[in-house]
Short mmCIF file of C-alpha atoms and ligand atoms in Angstrom, two decimals:
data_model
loop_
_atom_site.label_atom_id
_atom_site.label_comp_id
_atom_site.label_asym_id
_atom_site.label_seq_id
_atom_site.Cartn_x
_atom_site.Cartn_y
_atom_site.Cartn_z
CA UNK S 1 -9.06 17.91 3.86
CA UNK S 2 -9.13 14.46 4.96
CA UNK S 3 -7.77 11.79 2.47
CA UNK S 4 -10.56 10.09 1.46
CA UNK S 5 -8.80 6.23 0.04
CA UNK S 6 -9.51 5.76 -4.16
CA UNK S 7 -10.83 2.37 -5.52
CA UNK S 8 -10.78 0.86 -2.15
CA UNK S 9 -13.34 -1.68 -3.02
CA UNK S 10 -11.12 -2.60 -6.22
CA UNK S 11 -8.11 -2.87 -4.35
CA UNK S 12 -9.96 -5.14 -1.27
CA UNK S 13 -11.17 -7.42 -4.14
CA UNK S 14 -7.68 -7.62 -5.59
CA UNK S 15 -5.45 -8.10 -2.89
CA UNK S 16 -7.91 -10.33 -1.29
CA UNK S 17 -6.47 -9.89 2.28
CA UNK S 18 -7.91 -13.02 5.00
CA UNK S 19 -7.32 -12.95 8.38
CA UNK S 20 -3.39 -13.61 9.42
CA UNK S 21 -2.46 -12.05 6.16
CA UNK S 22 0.66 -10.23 5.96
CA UNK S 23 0.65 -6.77 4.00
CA UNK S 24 3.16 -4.05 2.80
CA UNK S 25 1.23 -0.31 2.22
CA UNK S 26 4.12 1.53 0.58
CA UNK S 27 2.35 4.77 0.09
CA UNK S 28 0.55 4.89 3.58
CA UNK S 29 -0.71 8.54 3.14
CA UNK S 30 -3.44 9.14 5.43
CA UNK S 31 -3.76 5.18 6.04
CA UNK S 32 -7.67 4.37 4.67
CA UNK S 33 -6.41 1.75 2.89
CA UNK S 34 -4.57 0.07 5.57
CA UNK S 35 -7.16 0.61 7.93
CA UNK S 36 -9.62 -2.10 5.70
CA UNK S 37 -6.65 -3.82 4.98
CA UNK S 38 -6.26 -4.39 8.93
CA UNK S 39 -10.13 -4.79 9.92
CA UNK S 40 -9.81 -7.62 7.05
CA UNK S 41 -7.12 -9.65 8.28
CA UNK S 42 -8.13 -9.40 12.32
CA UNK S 43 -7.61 -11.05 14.90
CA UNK S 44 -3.58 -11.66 13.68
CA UNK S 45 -3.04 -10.09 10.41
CA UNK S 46 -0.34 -7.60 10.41
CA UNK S 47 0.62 -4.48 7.70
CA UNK S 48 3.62 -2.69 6.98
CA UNK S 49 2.85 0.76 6.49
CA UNK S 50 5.78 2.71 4.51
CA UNK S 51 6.33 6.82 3.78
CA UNK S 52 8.44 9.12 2.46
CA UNK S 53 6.61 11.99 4.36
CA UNK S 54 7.38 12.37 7.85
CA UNK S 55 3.88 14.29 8.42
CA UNK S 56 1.47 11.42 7.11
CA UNK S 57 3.08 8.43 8.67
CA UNK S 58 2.73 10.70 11.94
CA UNK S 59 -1.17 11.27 11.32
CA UNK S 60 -1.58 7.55 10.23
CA UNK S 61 0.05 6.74 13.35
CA UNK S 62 -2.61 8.49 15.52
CA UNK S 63 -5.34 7.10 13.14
CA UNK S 64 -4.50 3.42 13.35
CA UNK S 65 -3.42 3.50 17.24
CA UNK S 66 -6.22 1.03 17.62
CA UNK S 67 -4.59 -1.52 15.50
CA UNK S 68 -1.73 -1.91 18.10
CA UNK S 69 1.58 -3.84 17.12
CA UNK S 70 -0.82 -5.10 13.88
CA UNK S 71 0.56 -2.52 12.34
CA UNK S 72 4.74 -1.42 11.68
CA UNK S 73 5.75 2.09 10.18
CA UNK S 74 8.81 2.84 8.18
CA UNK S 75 9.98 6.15 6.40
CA UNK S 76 11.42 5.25 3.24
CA UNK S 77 10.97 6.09 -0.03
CA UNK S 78 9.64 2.77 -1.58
CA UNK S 79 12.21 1.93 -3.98
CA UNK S 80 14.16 0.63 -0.95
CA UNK S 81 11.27 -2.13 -0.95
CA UNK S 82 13.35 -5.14 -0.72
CA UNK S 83 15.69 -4.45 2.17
CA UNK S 84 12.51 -3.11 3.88
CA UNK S 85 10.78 -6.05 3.81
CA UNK S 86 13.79 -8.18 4.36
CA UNK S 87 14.79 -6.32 7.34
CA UNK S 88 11.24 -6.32 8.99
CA UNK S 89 10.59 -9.73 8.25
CA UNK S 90 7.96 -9.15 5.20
CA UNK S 91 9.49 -11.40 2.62
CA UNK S 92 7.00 -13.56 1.32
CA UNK S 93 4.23 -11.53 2.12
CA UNK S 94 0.40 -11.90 1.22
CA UNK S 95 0.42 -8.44 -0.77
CA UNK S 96 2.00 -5.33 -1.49
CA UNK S 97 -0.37 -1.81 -2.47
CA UNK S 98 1.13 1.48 -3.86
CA UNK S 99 -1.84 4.42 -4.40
CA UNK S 100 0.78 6.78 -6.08
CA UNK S 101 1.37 10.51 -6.26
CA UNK S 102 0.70 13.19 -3.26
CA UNK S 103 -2.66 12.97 -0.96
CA UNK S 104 -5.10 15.07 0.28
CA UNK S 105 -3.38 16.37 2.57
CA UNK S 106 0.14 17.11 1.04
CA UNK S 107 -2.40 19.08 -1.89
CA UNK S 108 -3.72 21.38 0.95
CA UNK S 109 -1.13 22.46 3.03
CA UNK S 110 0.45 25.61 1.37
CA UNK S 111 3.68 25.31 2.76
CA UNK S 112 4.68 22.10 0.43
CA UNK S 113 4.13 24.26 -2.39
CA UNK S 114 2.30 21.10 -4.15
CA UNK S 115 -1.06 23.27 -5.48
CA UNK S 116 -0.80 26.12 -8.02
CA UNK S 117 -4.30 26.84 -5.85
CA UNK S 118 -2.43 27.96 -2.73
CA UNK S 119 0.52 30.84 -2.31
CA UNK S 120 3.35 28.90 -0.77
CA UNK S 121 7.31 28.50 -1.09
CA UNK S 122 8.60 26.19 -4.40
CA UNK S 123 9.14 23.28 -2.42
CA UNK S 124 7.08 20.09 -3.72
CA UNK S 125 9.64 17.33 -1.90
CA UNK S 126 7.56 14.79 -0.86
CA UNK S 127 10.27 13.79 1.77
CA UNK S 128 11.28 16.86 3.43
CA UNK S 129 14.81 15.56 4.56
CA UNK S 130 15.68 15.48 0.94
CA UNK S 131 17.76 18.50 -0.27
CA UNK S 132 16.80 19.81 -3.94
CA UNK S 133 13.54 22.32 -4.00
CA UNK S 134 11.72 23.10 -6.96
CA UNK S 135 12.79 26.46 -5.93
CA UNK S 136 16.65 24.89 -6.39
CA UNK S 137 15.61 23.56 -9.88
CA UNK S 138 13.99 26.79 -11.17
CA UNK S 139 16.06 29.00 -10.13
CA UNK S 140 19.42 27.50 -10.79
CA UNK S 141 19.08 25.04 -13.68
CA UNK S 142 19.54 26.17 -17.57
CA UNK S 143 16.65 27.42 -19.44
CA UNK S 144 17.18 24.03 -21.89
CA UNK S 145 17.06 22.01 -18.89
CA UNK S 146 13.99 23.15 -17.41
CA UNK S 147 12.46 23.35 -20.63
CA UNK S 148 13.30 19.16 -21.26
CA UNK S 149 12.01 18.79 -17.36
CA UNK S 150 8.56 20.51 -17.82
CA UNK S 151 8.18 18.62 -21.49
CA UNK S 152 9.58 14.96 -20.59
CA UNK S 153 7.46 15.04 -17.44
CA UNK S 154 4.60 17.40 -18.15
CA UNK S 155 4.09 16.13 -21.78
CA UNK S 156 3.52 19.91 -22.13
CA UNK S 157 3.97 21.55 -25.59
CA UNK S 158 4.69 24.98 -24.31
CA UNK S 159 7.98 23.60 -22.59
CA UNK S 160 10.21 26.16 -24.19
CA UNK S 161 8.44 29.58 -23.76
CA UNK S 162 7.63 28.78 -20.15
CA UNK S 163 11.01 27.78 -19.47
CA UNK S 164 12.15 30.88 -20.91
CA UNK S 165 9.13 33.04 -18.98
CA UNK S 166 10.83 31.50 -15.95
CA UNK S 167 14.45 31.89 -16.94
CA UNK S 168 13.37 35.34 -16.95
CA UNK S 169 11.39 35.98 -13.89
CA UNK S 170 14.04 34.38 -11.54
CA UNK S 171 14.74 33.97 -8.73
CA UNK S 172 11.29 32.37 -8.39
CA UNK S 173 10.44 32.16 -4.64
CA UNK S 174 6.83 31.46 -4.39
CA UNK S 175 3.55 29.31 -5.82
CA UNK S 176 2.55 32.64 -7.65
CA UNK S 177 5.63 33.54 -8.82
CA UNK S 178 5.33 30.01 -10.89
CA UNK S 179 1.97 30.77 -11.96
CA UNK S 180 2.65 34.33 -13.04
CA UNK S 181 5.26 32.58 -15.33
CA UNK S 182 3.20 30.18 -16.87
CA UNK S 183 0.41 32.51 -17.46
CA UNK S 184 2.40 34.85 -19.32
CA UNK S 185 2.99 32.63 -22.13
CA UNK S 186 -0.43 30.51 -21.70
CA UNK S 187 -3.02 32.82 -20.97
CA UNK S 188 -5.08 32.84 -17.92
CA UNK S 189 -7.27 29.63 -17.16
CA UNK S 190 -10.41 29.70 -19.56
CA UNK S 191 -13.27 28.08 -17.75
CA UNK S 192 -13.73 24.06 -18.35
CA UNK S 193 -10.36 24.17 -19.12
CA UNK S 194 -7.13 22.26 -17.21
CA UNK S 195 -5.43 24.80 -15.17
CA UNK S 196 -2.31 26.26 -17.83
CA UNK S 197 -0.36 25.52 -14.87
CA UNK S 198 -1.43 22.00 -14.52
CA UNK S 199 1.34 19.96 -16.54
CA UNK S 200 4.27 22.28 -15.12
CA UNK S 201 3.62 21.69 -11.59
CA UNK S 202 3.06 17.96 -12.28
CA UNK S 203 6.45 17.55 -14.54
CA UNK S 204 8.61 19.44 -11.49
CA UNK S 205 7.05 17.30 -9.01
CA UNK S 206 7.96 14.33 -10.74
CA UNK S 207 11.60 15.59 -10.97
CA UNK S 208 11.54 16.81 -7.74
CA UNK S 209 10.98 13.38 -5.71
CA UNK S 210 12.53 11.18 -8.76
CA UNK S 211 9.16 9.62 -8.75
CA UNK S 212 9.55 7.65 -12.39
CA UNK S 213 12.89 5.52 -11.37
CA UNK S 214 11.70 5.24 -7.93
CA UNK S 215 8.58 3.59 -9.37
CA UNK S 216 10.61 1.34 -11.72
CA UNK S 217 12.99 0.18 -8.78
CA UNK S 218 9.68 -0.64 -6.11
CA UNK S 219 7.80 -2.13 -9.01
CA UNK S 220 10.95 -4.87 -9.39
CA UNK S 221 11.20 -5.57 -5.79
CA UNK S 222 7.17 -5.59 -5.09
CA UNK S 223 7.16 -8.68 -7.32
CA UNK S 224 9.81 -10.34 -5.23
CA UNK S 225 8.80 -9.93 -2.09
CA UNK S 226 5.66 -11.43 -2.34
CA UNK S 227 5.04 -15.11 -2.04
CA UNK S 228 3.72 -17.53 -4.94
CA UNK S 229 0.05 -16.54 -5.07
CA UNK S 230 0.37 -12.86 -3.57
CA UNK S 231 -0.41 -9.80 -5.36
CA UNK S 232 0.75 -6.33 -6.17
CA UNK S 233 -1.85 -3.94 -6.81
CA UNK S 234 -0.71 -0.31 -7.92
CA UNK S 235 -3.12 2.61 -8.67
CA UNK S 236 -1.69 5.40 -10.55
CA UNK S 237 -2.83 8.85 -11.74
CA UNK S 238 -1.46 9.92 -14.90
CA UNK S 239 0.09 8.28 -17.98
CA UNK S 240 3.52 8.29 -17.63
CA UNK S 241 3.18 5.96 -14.39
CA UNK S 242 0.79 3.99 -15.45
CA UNK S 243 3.04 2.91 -19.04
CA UNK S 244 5.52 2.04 -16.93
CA UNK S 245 3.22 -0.01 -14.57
CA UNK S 246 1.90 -1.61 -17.42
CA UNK S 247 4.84 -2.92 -18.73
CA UNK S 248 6.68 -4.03 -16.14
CA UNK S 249 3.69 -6.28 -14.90
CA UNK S 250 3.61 -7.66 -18.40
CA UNK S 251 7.87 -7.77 -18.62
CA UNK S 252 8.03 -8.88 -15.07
CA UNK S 253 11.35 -11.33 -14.62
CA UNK S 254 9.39 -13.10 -11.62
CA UNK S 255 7.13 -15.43 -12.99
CA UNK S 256 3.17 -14.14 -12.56
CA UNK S 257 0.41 -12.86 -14.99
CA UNK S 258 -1.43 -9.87 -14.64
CA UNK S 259 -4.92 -9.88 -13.38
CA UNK S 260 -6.34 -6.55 -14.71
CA UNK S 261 -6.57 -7.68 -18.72
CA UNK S 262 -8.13 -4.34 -18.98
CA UNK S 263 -7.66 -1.05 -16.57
CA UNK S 264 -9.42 -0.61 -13.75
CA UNK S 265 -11.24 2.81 -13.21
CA UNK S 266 -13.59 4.74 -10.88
CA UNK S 267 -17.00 4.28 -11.04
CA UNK S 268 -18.69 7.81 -12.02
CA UNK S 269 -20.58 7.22 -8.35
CA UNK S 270 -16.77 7.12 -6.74
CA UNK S 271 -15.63 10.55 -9.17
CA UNK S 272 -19.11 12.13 -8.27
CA UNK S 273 -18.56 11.50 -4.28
CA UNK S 274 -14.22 12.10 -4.76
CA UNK S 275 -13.21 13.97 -7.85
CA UNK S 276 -9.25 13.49 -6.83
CA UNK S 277 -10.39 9.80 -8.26
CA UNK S 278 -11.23 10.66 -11.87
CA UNK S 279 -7.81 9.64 -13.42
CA UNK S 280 -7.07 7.22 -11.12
CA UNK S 281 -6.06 3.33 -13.12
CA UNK S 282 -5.56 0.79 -11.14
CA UNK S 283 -3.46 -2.63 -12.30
CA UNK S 284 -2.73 -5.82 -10.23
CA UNK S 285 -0.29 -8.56 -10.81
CA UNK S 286 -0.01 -11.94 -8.80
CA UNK S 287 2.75 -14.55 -8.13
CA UNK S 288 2.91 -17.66 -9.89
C1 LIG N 301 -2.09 9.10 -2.57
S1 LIG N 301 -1.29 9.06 -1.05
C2 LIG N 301 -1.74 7.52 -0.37
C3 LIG N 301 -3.05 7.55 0.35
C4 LIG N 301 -3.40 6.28 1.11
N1 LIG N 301 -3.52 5.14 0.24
C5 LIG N 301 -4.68 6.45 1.91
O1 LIG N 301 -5.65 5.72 1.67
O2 LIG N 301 -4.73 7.34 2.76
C6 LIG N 301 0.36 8.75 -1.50
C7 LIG N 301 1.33 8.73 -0.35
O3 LIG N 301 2.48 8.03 -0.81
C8 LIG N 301 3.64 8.69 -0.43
N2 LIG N 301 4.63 8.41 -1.47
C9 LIG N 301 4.61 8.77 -2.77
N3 LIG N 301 5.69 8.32 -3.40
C10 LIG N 301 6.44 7.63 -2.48
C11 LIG N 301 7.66 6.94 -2.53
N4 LIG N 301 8.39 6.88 -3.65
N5 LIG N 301 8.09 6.34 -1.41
C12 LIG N 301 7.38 6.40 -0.25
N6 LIG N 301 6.22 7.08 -0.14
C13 LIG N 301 5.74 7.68 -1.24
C14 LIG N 301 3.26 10.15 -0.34
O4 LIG N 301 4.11 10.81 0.59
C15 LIG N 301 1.82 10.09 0.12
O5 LIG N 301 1.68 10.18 1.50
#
């Protein structure tokens, strides 16, 4: 499925982007939010798209070949923010966007192992060059570590019996192998009711691409590389991220303030037409 871009109209309003603007997208994805951040800033404006994940920064590539030398691509992770921008020249920039977590696409390709919905290996890295595998984790880490993993990141309560469900069903190769684990000690899904395998697949992922720290390190930089008056803008998708998002916009050692007193959310009209938008928060922050 195509990635269809959350809260674009909230983040065009906050970033504010005018023609000759300078941008930094540092979750590119499938590129819809680049793409209006680029038809806003024509004739001259220019964006710097940044990805972990080799396979969306190719298909943004082909999507935006329009745009021309408007728009730059790096593969990074995004905690390397600084020396990115400093090295391509984006210091100072207009505005920097991060739509966090896996898109469309990553969800529905069974071979990234992302989706308890699809039978594929226990991979979930979001970078593929990266060496440690869910597969790695759940197969070679202790029971007590796992179990922390799944509860610190999955805020789920049945940490310990699934860890131990796993421990004992190893080595665990596949999607379903997962899933078999998890619904031993939860049940099977009851309609209405989140997946059991929901929180578990979320808490490994996290651990998986480091995605907490990583957040922490781009959130520090985003606020210095953008000029007196630019903004940061960060939409996140469950609670862990956005506490952390929170605070550091409100702790931030740059001086700024924080434009979104309150949370921004989805309108039901954009969860109706996009239901991957339904926990979606968005928070923006701007230079002093
Ligand atoms: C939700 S998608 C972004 C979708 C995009 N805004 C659009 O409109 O198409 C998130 C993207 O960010 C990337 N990503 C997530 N965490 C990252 C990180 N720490 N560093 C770099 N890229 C990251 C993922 O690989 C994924 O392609």
């Amino acid at each position: 499925m195509q990635h269809i871009p959350v809260l674009l109209d909230e983040v065009i309003q906050f970033l504010n982007p005018k023609p000759g603007g300078r941008f930094i997208d540092a979750t590119l994805g499938g590129g819809g939010h680049t793409r209006a951040i680029l038809e806003r800033t024509a004739p001259d404006g220019i964006v710097l798209g940044i990805d972990q994940d080799e396979s969306a920064l190719s298909s943004a590539k082909a999507m935006l070949e329009s745009f021309g030398s408007r728009v730059a691509f790096v593969h990074s992770n995004f905690r390397a923010l600084r020396t990115i921008a400093e090295e391509s020249g984006f210091m100072e920039c207009d505005g920097v966007l991060a739509d966090l977590g896996i898109s469309s696409m990553m969800v529905d390709d069974p071979t990234r192992g992302f989706s308890f919905m699809h039978e594929g290996p226990l991979d979930m890295r979001m970078d593929r060059t990266q060496r440690l595998t869910a597969a790695d984790l759940l197969n070679t880490y202790s029971e007590k570590e796992i179990a922390d993993i799944i509860y610190t990141y999955g805020e789920e309560r049945r940490s310990r019996p699934i860890a131990r469900s796993i421990v004992r069903l190893r080595p665990l190769q596949r999607t379903t192998d997962l899933v078999r684990a998890i619904e031993r000690v939860s049940g099977r899904p009851r309609y209405g009711q989140i997946h059991p395998a929901t929180r578990t697949f979320q808490a490994l992922r996290i651990y998986v691409n480091d995605e907490l720290k990583s957040l922490e390190e781009f959130l520090d930089s985003s606020m210095i590389v953008v000029r007196s008056g630019g903004r940061v803008v960060v939409i996140t998708f469950h609670s862990l991220e956005d506490r952390i998002v929170k605070q550091q916009f409100r702790a931030s050692r740059v001086s700024g303030r924080v434009m979104t007193k309150k949370v921004v959310r989805p309108s039901d009209e954009e969860v109706r037409r996009n239901p991957r938008a339904r926990s979606a928060k968005l928070r923006a922050w701007e230079r002093s």
